[in-house]
mmCIF file of C-alpha atoms and ligand atoms in Angstrom:
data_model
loop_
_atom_site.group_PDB
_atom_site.id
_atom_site.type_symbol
_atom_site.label_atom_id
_atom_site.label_comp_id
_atom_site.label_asym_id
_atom_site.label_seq_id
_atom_site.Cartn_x
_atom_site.Cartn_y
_atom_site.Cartn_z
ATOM 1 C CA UNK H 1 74.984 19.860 200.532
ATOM 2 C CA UNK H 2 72.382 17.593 199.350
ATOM 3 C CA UNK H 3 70.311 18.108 195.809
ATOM 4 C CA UNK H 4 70.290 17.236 191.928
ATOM 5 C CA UNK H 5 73.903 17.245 191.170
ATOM 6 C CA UNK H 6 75.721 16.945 194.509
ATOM 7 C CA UNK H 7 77.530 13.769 194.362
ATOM 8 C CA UNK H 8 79.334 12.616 197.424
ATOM 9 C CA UNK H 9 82.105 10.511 196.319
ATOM 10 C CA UNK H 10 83.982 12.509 194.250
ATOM 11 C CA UNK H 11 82.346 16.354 194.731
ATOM 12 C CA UNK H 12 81.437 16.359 191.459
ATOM 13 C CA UNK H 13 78.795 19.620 190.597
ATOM 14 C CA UNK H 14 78.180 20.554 187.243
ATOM 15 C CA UNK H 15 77.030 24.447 186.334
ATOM 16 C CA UNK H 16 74.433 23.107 184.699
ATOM 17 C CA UNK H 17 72.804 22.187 188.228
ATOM 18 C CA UNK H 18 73.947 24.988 190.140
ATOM 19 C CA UNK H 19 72.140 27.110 187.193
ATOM 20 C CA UNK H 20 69.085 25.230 187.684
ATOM 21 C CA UNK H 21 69.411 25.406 191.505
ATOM 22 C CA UNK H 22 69.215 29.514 190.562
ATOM 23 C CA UNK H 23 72.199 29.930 193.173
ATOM 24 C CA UNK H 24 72.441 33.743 193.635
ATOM 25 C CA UNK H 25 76.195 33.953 194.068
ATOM 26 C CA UNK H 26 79.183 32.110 192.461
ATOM 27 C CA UNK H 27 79.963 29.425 195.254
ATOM 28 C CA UNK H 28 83.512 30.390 196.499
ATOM 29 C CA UNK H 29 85.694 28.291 194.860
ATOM 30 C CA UNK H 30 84.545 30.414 191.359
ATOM 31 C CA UNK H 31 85.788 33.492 193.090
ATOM 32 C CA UNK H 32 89.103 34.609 191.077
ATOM 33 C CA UNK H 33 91.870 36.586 192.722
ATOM 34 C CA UNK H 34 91.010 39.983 191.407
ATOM 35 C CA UNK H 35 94.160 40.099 189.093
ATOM 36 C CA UNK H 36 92.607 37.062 187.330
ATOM 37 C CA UNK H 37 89.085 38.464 186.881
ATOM 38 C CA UNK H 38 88.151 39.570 183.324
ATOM 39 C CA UNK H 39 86.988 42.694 182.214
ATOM 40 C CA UNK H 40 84.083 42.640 180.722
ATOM 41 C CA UNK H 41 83.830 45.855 179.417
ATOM 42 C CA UNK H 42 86.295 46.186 176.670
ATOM 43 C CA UNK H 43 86.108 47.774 173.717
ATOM 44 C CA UNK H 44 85.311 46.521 170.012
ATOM 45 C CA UNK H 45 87.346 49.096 168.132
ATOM 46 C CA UNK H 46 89.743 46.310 166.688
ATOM 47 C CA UNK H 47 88.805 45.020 163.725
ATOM 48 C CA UNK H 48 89.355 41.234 163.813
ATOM 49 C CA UNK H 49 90.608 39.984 160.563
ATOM 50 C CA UNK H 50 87.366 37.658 158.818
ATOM 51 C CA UNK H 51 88.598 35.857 155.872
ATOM 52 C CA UNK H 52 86.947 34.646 152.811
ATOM 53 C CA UNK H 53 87.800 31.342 152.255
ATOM 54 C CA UNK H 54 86.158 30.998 148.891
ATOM 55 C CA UNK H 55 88.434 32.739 147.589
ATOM 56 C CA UNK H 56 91.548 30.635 147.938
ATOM 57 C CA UNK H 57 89.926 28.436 145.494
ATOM 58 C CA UNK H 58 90.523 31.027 142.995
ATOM 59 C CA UNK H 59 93.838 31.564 141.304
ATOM 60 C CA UNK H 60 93.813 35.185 141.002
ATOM 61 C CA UNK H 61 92.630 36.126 144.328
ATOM 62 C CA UNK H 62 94.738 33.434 146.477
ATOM 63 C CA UNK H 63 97.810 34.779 146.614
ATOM 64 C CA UNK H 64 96.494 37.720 148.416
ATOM 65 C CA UNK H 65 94.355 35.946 150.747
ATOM 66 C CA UNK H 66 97.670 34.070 151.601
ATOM 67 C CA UNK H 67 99.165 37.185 152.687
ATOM 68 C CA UNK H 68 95.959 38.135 154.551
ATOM 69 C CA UNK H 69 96.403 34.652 156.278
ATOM 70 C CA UNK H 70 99.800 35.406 156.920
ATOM 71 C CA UNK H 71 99.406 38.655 158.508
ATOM 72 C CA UNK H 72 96.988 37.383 161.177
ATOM 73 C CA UNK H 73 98.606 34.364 161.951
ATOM 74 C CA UNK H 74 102.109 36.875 162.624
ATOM 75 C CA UNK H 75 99.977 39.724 164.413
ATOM 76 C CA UNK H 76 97.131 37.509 166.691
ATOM 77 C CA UNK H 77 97.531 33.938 165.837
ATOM 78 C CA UNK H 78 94.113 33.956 165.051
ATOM 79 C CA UNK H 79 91.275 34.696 162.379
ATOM 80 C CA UNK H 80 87.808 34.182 161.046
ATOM 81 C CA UNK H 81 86.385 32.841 158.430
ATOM 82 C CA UNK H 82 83.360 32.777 156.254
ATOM 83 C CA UNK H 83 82.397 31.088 153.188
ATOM 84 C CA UNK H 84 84.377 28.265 154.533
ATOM 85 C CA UNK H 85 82.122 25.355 153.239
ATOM 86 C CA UNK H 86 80.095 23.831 156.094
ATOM 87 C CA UNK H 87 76.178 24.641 155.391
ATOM 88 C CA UNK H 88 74.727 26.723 158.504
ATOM 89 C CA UNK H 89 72.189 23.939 158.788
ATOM 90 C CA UNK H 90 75.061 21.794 159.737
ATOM 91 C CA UNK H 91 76.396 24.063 162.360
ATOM 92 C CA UNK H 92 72.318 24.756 163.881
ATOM 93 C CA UNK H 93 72.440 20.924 163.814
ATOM 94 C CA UNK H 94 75.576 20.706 165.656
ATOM 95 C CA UNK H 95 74.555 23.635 168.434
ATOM 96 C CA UNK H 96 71.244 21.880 168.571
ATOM 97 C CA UNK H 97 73.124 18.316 169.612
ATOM 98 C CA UNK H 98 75.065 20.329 172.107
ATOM 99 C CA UNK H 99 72.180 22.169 173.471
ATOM 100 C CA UNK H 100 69.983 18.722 173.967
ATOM 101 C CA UNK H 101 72.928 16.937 175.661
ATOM 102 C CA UNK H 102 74.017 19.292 178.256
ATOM 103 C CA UNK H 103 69.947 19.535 179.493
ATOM 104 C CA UNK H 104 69.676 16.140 179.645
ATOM 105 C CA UNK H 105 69.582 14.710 183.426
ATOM 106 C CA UNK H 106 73.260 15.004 185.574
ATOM 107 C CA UNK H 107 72.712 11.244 185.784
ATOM 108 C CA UNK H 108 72.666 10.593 182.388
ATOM 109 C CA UNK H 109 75.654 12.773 181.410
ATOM 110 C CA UNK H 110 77.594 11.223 184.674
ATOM 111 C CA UNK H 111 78.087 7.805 182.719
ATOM 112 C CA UNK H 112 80.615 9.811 180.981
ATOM 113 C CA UNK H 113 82.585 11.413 183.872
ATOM 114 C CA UNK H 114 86.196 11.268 184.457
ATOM 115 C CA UNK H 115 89.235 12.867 185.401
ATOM 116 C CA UNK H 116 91.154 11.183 183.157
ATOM 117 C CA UNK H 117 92.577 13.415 180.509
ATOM 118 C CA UNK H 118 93.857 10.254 178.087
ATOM 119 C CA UNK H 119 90.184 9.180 177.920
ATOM 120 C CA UNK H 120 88.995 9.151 174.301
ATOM 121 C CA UNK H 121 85.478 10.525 175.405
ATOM 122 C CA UNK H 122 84.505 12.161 178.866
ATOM 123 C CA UNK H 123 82.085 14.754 180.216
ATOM 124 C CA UNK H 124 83.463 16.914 183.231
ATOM 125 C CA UNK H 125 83.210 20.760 184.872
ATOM 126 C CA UNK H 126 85.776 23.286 184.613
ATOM 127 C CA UNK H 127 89.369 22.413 183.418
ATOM 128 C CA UNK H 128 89.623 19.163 185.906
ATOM 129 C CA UNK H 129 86.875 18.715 188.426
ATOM 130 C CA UNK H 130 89.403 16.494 190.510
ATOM 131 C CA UNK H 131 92.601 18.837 190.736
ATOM 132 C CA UNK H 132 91.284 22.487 189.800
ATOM 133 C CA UNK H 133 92.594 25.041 192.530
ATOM 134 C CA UNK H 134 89.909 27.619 191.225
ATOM 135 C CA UNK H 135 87.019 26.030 189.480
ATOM 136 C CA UNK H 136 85.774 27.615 185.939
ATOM 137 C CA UNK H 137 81.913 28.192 184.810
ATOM 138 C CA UNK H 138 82.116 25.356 182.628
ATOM 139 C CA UNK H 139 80.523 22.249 181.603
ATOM 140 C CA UNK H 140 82.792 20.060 178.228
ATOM 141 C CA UNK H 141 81.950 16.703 176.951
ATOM 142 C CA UNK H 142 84.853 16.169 174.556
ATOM 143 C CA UNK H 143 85.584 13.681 172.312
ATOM 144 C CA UNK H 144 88.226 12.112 169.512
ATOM 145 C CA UNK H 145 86.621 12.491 166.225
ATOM 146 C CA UNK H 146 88.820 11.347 163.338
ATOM 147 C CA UNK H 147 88.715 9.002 161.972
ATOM 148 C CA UNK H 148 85.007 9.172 163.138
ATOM 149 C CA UNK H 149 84.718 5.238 162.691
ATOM 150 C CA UNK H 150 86.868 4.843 165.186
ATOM 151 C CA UNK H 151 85.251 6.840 167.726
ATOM 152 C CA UNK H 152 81.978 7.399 167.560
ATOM 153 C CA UNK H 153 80.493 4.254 168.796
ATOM 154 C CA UNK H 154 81.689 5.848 172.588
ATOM 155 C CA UNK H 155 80.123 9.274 171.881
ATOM 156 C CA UNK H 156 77.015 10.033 173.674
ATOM 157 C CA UNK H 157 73.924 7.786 172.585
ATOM 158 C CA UNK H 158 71.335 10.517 173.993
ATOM 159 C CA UNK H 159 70.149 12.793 172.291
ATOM 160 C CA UNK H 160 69.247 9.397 169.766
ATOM 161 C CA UNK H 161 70.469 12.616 167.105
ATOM 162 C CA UNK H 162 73.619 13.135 168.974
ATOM 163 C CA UNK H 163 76.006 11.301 166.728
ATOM 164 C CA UNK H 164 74.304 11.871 163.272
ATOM 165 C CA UNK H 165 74.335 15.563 164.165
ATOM 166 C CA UNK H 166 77.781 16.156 165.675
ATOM 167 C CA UNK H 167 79.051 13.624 163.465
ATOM 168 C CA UNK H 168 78.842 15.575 160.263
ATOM 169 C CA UNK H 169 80.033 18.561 161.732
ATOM 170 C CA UNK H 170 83.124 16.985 162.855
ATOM 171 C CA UNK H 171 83.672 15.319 159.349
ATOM 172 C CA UNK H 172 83.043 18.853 157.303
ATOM 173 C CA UNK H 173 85.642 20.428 160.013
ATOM 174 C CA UNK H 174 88.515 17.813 159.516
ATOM 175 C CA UNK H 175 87.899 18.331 155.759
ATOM 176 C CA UNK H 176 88.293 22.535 156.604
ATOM 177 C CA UNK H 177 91.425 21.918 159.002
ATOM 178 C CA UNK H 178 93.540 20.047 155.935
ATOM 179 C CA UNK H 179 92.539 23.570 153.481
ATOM 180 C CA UNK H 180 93.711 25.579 156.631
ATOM 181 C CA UNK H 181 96.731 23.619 157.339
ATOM 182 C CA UNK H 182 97.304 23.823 153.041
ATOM 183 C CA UNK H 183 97.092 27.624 153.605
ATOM 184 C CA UNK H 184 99.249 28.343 156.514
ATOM 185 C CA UNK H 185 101.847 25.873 155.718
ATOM 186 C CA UNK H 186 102.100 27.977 152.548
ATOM 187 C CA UNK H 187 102.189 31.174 154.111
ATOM 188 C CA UNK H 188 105.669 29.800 155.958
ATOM 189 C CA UNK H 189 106.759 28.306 152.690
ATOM 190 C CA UNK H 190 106.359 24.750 153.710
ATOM 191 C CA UNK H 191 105.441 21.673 151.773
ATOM 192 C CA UNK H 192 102.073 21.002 152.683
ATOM 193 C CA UNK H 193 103.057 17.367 150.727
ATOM 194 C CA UNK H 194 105.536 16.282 153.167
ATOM 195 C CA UNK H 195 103.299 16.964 155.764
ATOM 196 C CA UNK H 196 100.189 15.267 153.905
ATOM 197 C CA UNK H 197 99.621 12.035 155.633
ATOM 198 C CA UNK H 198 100.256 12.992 158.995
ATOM 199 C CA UNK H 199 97.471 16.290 158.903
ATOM 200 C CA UNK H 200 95.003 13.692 156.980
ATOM 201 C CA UNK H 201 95.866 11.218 159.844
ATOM 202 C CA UNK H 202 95.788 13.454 162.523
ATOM 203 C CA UNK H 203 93.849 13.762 165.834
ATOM 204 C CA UNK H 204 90.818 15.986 166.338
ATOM 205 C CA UNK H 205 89.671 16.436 169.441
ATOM 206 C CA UNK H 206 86.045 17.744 170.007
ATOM 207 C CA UNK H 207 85.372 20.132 173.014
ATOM 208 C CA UNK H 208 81.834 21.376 173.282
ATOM 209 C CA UNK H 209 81.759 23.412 175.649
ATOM 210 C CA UNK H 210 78.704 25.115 178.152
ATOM 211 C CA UNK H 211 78.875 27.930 179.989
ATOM 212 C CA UNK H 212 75.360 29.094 181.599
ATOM 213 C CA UNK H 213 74.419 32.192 182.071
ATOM 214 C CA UNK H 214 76.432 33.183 186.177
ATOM 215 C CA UNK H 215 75.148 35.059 188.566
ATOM 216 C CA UNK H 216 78.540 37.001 189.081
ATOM 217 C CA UNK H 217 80.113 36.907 185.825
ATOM 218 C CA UNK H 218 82.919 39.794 186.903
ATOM 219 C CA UNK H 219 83.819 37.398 189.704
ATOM 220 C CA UNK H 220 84.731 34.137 187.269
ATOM 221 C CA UNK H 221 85.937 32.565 183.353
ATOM 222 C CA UNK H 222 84.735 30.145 181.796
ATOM 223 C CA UNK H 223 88.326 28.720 180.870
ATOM 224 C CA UNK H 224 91.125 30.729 181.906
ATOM 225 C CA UNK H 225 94.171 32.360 179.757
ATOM 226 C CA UNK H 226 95.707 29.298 177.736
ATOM 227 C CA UNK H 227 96.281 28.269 174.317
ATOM 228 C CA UNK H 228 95.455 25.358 172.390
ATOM 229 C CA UNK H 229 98.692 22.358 172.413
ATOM 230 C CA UNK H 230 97.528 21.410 168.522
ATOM 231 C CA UNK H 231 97.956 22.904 164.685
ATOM 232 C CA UNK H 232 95.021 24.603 164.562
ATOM 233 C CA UNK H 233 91.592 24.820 166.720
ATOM 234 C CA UNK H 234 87.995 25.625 164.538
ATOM 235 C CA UNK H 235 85.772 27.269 167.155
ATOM 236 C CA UNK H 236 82.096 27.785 166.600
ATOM 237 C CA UNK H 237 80.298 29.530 168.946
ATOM 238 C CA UNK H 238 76.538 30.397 169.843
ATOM 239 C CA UNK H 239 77.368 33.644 170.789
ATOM 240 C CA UNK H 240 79.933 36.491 172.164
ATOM 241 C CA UNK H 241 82.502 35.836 174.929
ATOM 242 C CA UNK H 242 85.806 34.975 174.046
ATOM 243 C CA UNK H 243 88.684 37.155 174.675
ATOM 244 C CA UNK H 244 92.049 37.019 173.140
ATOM 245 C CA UNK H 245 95.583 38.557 173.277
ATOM 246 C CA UNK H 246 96.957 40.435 171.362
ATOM 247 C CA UNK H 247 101.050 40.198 170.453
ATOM 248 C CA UNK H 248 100.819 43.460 173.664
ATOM 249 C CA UNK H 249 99.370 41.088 175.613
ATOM 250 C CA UNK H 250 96.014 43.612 175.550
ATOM 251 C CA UNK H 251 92.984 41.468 175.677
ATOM 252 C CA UNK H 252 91.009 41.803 172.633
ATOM 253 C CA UNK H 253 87.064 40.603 172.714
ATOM 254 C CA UNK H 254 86.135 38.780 169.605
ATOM 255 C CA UNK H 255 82.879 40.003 167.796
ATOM 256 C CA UNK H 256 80.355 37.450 167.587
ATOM 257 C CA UNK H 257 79.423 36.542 163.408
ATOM 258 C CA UNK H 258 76.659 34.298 162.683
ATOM 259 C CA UNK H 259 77.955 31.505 160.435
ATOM 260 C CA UNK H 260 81.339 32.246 160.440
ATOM 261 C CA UNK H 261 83.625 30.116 162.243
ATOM 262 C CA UNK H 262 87.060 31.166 164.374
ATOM 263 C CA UNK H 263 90.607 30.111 163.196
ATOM 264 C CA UNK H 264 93.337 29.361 166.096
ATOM 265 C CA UNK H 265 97.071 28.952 166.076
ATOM 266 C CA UNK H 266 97.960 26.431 168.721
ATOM 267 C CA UNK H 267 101.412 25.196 169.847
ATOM 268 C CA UNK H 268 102.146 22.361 167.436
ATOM 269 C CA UNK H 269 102.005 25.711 164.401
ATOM 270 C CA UNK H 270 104.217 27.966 166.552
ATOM 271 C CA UNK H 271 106.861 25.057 167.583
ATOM 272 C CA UNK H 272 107.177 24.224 163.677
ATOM 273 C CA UNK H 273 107.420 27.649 162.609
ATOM 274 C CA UNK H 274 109.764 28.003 165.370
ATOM 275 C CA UNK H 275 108.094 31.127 166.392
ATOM 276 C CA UNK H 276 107.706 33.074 163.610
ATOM 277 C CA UNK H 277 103.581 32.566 164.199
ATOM 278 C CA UNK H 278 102.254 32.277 167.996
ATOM 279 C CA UNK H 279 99.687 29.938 169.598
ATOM 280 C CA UNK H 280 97.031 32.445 170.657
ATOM 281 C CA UNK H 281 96.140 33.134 174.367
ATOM 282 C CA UNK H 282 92.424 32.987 174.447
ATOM 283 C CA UNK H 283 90.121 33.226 177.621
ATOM 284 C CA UNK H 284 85.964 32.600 178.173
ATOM 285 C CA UNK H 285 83.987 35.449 180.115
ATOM 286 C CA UNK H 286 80.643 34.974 181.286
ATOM 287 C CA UNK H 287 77.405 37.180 180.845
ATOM 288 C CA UNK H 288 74.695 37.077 183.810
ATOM 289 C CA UNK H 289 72.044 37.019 181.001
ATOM 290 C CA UNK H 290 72.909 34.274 178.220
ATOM 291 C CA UNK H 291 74.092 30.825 178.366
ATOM 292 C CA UNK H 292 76.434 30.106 175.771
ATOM 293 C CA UNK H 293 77.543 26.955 174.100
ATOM 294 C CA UNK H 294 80.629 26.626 171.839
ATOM 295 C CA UNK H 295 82.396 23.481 169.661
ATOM 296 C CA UNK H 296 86.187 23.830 169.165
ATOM 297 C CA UNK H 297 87.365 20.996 167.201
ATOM 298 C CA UNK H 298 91.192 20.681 168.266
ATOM 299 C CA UNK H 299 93.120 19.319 165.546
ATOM 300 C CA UNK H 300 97.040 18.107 166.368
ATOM 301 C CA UNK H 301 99.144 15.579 164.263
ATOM 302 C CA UNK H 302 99.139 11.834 165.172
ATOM 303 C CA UNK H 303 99.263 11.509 168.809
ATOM 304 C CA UNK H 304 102.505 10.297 168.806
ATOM 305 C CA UNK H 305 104.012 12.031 166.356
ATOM 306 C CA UNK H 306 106.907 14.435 168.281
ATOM 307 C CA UNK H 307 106.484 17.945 165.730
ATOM 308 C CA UNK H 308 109.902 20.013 166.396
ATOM 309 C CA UNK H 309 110.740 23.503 164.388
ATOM 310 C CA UNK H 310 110.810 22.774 160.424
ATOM 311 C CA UNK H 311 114.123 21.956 159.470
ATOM 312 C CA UNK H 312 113.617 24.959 156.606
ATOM 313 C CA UNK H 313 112.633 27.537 159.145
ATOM 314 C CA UNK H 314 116.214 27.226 161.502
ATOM 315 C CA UNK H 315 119.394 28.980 160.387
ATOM 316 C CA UNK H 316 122.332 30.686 162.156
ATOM 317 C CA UNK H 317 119.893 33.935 162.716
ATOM 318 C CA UNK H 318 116.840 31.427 163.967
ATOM 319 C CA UNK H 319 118.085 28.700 165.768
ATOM 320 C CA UNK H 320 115.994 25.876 166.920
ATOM 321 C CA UNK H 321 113.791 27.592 170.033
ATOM 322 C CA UNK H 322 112.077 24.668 170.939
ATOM 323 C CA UNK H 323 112.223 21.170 171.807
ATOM 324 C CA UNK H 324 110.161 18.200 170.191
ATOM 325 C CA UNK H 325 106.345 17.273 171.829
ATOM 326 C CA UNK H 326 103.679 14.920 170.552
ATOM 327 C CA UNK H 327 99.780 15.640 171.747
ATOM 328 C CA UNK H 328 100.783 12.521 174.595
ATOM 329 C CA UNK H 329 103.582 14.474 175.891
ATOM 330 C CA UNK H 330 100.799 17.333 176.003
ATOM 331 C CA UNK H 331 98.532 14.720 178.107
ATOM 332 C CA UNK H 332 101.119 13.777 180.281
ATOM 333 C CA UNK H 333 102.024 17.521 180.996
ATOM 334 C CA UNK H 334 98.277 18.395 181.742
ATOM 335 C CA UNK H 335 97.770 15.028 183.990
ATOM 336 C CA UNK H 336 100.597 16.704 186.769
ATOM 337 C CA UNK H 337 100.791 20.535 186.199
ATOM 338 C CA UNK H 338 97.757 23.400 186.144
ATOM 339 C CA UNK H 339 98.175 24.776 182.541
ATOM 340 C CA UNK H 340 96.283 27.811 184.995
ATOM 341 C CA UNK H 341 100.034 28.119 186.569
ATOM 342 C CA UNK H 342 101.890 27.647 183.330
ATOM 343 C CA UNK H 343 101.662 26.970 179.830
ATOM 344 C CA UNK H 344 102.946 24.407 178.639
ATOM 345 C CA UNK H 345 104.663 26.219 175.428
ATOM 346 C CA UNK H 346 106.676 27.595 178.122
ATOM 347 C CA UNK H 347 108.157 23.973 179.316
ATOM 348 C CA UNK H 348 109.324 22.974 175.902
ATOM 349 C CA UNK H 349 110.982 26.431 174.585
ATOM 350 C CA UNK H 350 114.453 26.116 174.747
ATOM 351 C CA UNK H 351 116.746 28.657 176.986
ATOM 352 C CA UNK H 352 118.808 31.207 174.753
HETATM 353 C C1 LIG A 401 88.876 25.476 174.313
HETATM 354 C C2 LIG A 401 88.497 26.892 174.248
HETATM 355 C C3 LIG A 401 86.855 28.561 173.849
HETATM 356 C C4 LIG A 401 85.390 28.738 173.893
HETATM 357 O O1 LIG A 401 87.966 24.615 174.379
HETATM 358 O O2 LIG A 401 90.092 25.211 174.287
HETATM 359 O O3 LIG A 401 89.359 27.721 174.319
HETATM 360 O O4 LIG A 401 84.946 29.781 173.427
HETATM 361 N N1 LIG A 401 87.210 27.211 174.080
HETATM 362 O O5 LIG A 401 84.699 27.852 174.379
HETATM 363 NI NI1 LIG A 402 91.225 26.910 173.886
#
């Protein structure tokens, strides 16, 4: 096939271009088995827990925020939150750098293509353009953030705003993920000191994610079932779309707030509560009428850094349940398996 975005050596098509080619069908290899396909009608009669975060600052009302912390994190692994500190200029700023680099020209964004999942900065389609089975509706340009001076000279240099803009979201969002971490370590009664350095010298990984409006969106995702390998992922979002599970395994769509932000459990919380909180299973539906765009900032520990169950959290009645993993032994996992076929929680829990 020949056209804007068709790129012969490697197959590489963005949505982006097949959106702009106004293709009136999802090419095949969008089409899930109808198992996989989403529904996209569910209902909105659970109320998601939003939390005030303001109000951990204040003596007499954080002790029951903590236990409104804990019982989301134990029931969905997941939250939102408001009054959580980054101005909404920052965040229409931050949209606004997303929005101006995914419509810039395929040939400028295809500078920073690759496969390669240990890449500090790349731009891609779906999960991984090279190996994906199925393909997903979605464009990512993601990027290691933290510390930003060491990074952000290989972030994208158009939009000229790009880095300014995306930059100071990323910086007000490591600053929230060490007041989450502060929180939830709390809520398992762990030291949050002993822990300290490593959150405050911890990777964050940027996804920002697009996902144009599809012609078939009962057919396809956007990102399949999965759940996040780090601490803690801080999703914003432009609009509705994401679905999670709940502790049934019912998928749950989560309301769209303007301004407020969307808390995540990933693996590195549930392996060092060994399991008493749950990395939550989230998915990305489609609508045939909106494009939407979202940031989740994917924190984790050093990459290096193997997290295992707290020592404090393992007894005779809780024995360790999973093995050690650092965010490389993540990488390497993700390089050779299809996290679409299984998760990789599942490869380090321990057999009872
Ligand atoms: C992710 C993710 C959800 C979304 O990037 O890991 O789950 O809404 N994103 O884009
Ligand atoms: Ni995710």
């Amino acid at each position: 096939m020949e056209g804007e975005g068709e790129c012969s050596d490697n197959l590489f098509t963005s949505v982006m271009t097949l959106t702009k080619m106004r293709v009136p069908h999802v090419p095949q290899r969008y089409v899930l088995p109808p198992s996989q396909r989403p529904n996209l009608t569910l209902d909105l009669t659970t109320t998601l827990p939003i939390i005030d975060l303001s109000t951990l600052h204040h003596a007499s009302q954080r002790s029951l925020t903590l236990d409104t912390i804990q019982g989301a994190c134990k029931e969905l692994g997941f939250f939102q939150v408001v009054n959580h500190g980054i101005p909404l200029p920052v965040i229409h700023d931050a949209l606004a750098a997303a929005t101006e680099f995914f419509n810039l020209s395929l040939e400028e964004k295809m500078s920073l293509l690759s496969d390669n999942v240990h890449n500090p900065v790349r731009y891609g389609t779906s999960l991984n353009h090279a190996s994906d089975k199925v393909h997903y509706w979605r464009d990512f340009i993601k990027h290691y953030s933290h510390p930003i001076s060491d990074w952000i000279h290989l972030w994208p240099s158009n939009p000229p705003s790009y880095k300014d803009k995306m930059g100071n979201y990323a910086k007000a969002v490591q600053v929230l993920h060490k007041q989450l971490m502060e929180a939830i370590l709390e809520t398992l009664g762990l030291n949050f000191g002993n822990l300290q350095k490593e959150i405050e010298e911890g990777n964050q990984l940027m996804a920002i994610n697009c996902y144009p409006a599809c012609p078939e969106p009962d057919l396809t995702l956007g990102m399949p079932p999965h759940s996040d390998y780090g601490t803690l992922t801080v999703l914003l979002q432009s609009g509705p779309g994401l679905q999670l599970q709940d502790n049934k395994k019912k998928w749950l769509s989560v309301p769209f707030v303007e301004g407020a932000l969307l808390v995540q459990l990933g693996d590195q919380i549930e392996v060092m509560s060994n399991g008493q909180y749950k990395s939550v299973v989230h998915q990305v539906t489609l609508s045939a009428e909106n494009k939407r765009l979202s940031i989740a900032s994917l924190h984790s520990l050093p990459i290096n850094k193997k997290i295992g169950p707290a020592p404090e959290l393992v007894d005779e009645q809780h024995p360790v349940s999973y093995n050690e993993f650092s965010f490389r032994d993540f990488l390497d996992y993700i390089s050779s398996n299809d996290i679409a076929d299984k998760r990789f929680i599942d490869s380090i829990k321990k057999s009872v």
